Short mmCIF file of C-alpha atoms and ligand atoms in Angstrom, two decimals:
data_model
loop_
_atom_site.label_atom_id
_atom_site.label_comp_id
_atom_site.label_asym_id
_atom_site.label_seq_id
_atom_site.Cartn_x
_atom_site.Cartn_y
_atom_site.Cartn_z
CA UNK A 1 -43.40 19.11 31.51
CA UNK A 2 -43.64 22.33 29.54
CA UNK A 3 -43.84 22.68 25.69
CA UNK A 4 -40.35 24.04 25.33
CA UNK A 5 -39.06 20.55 27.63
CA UNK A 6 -40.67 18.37 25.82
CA UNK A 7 -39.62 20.15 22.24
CA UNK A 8 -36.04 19.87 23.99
CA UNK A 9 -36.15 16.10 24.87
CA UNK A 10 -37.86 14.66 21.77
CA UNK A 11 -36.47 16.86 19.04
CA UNK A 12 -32.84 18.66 19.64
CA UNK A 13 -31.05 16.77 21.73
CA UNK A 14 -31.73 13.66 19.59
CA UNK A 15 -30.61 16.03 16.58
CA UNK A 16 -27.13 17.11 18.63
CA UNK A 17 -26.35 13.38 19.41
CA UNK A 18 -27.25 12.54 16.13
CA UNK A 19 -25.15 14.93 14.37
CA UNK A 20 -22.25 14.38 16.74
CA UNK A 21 -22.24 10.35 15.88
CA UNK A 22 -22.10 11.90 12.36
CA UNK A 23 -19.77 13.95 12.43
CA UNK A 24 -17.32 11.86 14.86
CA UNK A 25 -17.66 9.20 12.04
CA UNK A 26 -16.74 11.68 9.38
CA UNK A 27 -13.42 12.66 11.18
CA UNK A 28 -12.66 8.76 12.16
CA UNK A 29 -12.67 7.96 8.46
CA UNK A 30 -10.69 11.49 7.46
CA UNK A 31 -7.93 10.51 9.87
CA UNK A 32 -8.15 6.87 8.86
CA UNK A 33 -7.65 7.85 5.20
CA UNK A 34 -5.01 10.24 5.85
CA UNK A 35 -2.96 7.80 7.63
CA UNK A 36 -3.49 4.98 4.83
CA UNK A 37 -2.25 7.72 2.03
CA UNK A 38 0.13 9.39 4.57
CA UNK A 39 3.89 8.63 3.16
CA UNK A 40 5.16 7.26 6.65
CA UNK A 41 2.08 4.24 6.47
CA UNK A 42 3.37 0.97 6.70
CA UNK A 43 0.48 -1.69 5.11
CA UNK A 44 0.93 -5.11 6.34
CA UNK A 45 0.92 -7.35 2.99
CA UNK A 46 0.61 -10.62 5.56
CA UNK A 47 2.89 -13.79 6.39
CA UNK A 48 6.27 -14.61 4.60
CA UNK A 49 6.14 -18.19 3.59
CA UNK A 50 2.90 -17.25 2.31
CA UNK A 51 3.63 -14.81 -0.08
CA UNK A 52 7.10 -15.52 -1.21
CA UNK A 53 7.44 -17.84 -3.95
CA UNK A 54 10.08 -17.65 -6.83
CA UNK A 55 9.93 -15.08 -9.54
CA UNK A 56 7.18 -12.21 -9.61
CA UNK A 57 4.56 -12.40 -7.31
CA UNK A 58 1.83 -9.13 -8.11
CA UNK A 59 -0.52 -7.95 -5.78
CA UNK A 60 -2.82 -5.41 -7.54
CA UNK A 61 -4.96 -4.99 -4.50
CA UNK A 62 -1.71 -3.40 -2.83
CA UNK A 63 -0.56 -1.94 -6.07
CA UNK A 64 3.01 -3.89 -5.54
CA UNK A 65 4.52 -6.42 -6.93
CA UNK A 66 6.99 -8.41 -5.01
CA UNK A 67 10.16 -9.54 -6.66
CA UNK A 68 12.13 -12.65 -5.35
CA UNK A 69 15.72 -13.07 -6.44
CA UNK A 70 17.41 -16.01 -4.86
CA UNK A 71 17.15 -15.43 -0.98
CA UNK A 72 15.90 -11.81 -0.85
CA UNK A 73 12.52 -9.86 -1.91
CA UNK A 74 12.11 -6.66 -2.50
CA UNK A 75 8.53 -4.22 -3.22
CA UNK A 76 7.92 -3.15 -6.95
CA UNK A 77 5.54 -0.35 -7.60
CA UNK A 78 2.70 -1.33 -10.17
CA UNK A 79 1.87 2.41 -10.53
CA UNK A 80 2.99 3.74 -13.93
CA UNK A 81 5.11 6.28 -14.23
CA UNK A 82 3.12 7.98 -16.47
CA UNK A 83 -0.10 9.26 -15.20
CA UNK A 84 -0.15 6.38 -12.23
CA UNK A 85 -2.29 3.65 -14.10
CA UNK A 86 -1.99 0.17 -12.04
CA UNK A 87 0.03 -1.75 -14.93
CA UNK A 88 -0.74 -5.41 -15.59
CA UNK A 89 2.10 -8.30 -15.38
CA UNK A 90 2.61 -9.60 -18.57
CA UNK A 91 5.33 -12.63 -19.62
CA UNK A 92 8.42 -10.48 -20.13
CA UNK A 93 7.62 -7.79 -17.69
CA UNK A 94 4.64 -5.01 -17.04
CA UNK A 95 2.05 -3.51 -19.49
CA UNK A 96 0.22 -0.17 -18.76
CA UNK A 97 -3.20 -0.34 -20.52
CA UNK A 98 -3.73 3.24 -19.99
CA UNK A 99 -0.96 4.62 -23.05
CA UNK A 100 1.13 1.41 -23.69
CA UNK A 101 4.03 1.85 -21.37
CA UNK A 102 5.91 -1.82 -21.41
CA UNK A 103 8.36 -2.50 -18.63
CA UNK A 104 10.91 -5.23 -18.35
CA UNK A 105 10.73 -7.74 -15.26
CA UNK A 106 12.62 -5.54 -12.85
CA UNK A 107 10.42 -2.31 -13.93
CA UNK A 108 12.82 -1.04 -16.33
CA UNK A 109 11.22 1.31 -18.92
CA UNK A 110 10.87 -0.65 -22.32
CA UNK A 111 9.13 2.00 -24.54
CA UNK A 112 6.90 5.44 -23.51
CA UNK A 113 5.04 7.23 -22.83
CA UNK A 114 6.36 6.45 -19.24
CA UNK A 115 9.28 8.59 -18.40
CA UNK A 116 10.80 6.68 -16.24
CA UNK A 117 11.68 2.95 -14.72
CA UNK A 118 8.96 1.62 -12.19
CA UNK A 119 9.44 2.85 -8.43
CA UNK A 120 10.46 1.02 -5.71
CA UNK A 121 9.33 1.12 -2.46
CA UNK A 122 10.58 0.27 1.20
CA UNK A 123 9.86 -3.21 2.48
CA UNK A 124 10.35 -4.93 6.06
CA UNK A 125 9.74 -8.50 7.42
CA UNK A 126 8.54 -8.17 11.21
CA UNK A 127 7.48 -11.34 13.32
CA UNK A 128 7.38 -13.38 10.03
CA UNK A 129 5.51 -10.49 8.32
CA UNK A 130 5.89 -8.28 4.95
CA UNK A 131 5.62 -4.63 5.94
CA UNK A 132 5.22 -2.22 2.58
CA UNK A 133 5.62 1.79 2.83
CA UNK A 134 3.34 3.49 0.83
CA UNK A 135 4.56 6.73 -0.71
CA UNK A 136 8.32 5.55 -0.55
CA UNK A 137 9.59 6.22 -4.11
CA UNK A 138 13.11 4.28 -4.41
CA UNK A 139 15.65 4.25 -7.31
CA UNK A 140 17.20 0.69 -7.04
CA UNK A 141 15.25 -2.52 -4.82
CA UNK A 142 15.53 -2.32 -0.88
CA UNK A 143 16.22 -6.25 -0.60
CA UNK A 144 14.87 -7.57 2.47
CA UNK A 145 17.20 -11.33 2.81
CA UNK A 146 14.84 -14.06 4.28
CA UNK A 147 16.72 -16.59 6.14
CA UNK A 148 14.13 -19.40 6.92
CA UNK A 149 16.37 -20.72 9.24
CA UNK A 150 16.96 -17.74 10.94
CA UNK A 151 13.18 -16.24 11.68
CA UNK A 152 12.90 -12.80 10.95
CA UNK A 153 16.44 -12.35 10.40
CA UNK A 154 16.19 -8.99 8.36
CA UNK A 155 18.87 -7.44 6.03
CA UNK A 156 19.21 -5.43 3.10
CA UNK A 157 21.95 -6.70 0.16
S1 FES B 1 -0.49 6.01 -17.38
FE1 FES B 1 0.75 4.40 -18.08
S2 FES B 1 1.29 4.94 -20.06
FE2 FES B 1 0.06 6.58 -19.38
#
């Protein structure tokens, strides 16, 4: 084996398969991310009947909140309207703790600096699932009806 073989064997082609694994990394986690953040990226928030109660039911991990009103649920954004802070639920309804924003149960602006009402976002029940789309940015609730007796029987109000 000559010097420049041996050079070849022990030195760069460990460094080119090295810095391919790298680099291949790199790009899986670029186009993981961009898919995550992308505005068409549904998140799967899990199983119905365990995430549906009455009332309010936050999940700052997701930065949602989902609202129940009688026999339908819809996704609440918890990002302020302000600068995008990830407001807290509070008794009557959302605090921001970045500048004081206060929102009323169903996101409603209460008092500034936030401009406007909480966003809502797109939600879907698939296969006894909660779907959420990040990046959606809805006026009024997209009210997905649960009819337990019906499975995944999907509708919006
Ligand atoms: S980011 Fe919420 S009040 Fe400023």
């Amino acid at each position: 084996m000559t010097r420049r073989e041996w050079l070849f064997k022990t030195v760069a082609r460990p460094a080119v398969v090295g810095t391919g694994v790298v680099l291949g990394a790199i790009l899986l986690d670029v186009w993981r991310a961009a898919g995550r953040f992308s505005s068409h990226h549904w998140s799967d928030l899990g199983r119905i009947d365990t995430l549906v109660g009455e009332g309010l039911l936050p999940l700052p991990a997701q930065r949602i909140a989902l609202v129940r009103q009688e026999d339908r649920v819809a996704a609440l954004s918890l990002e302020c309207t302000h600068l995008g802070c990830l407001v807290n639920s509070v008794d009557e309804g959302f605090f921001c703790p970045c500048h004081g924003s206060e929102f009323g149960p169903r996101g409603e602006v209460y008092s500034g600096p936030a401009p406007r009402n909480l966003d809502w976002l797109s939600l879907r029940l698939r296969h006894g699932r909660l779907w959420v789309q990040a990046g959606t940015r809805l006026r009024e609730p997209q009210w997905v009806v649960i009819r337990q007796d019906a499975g995944d029987s999907v509708g919006k109000a």
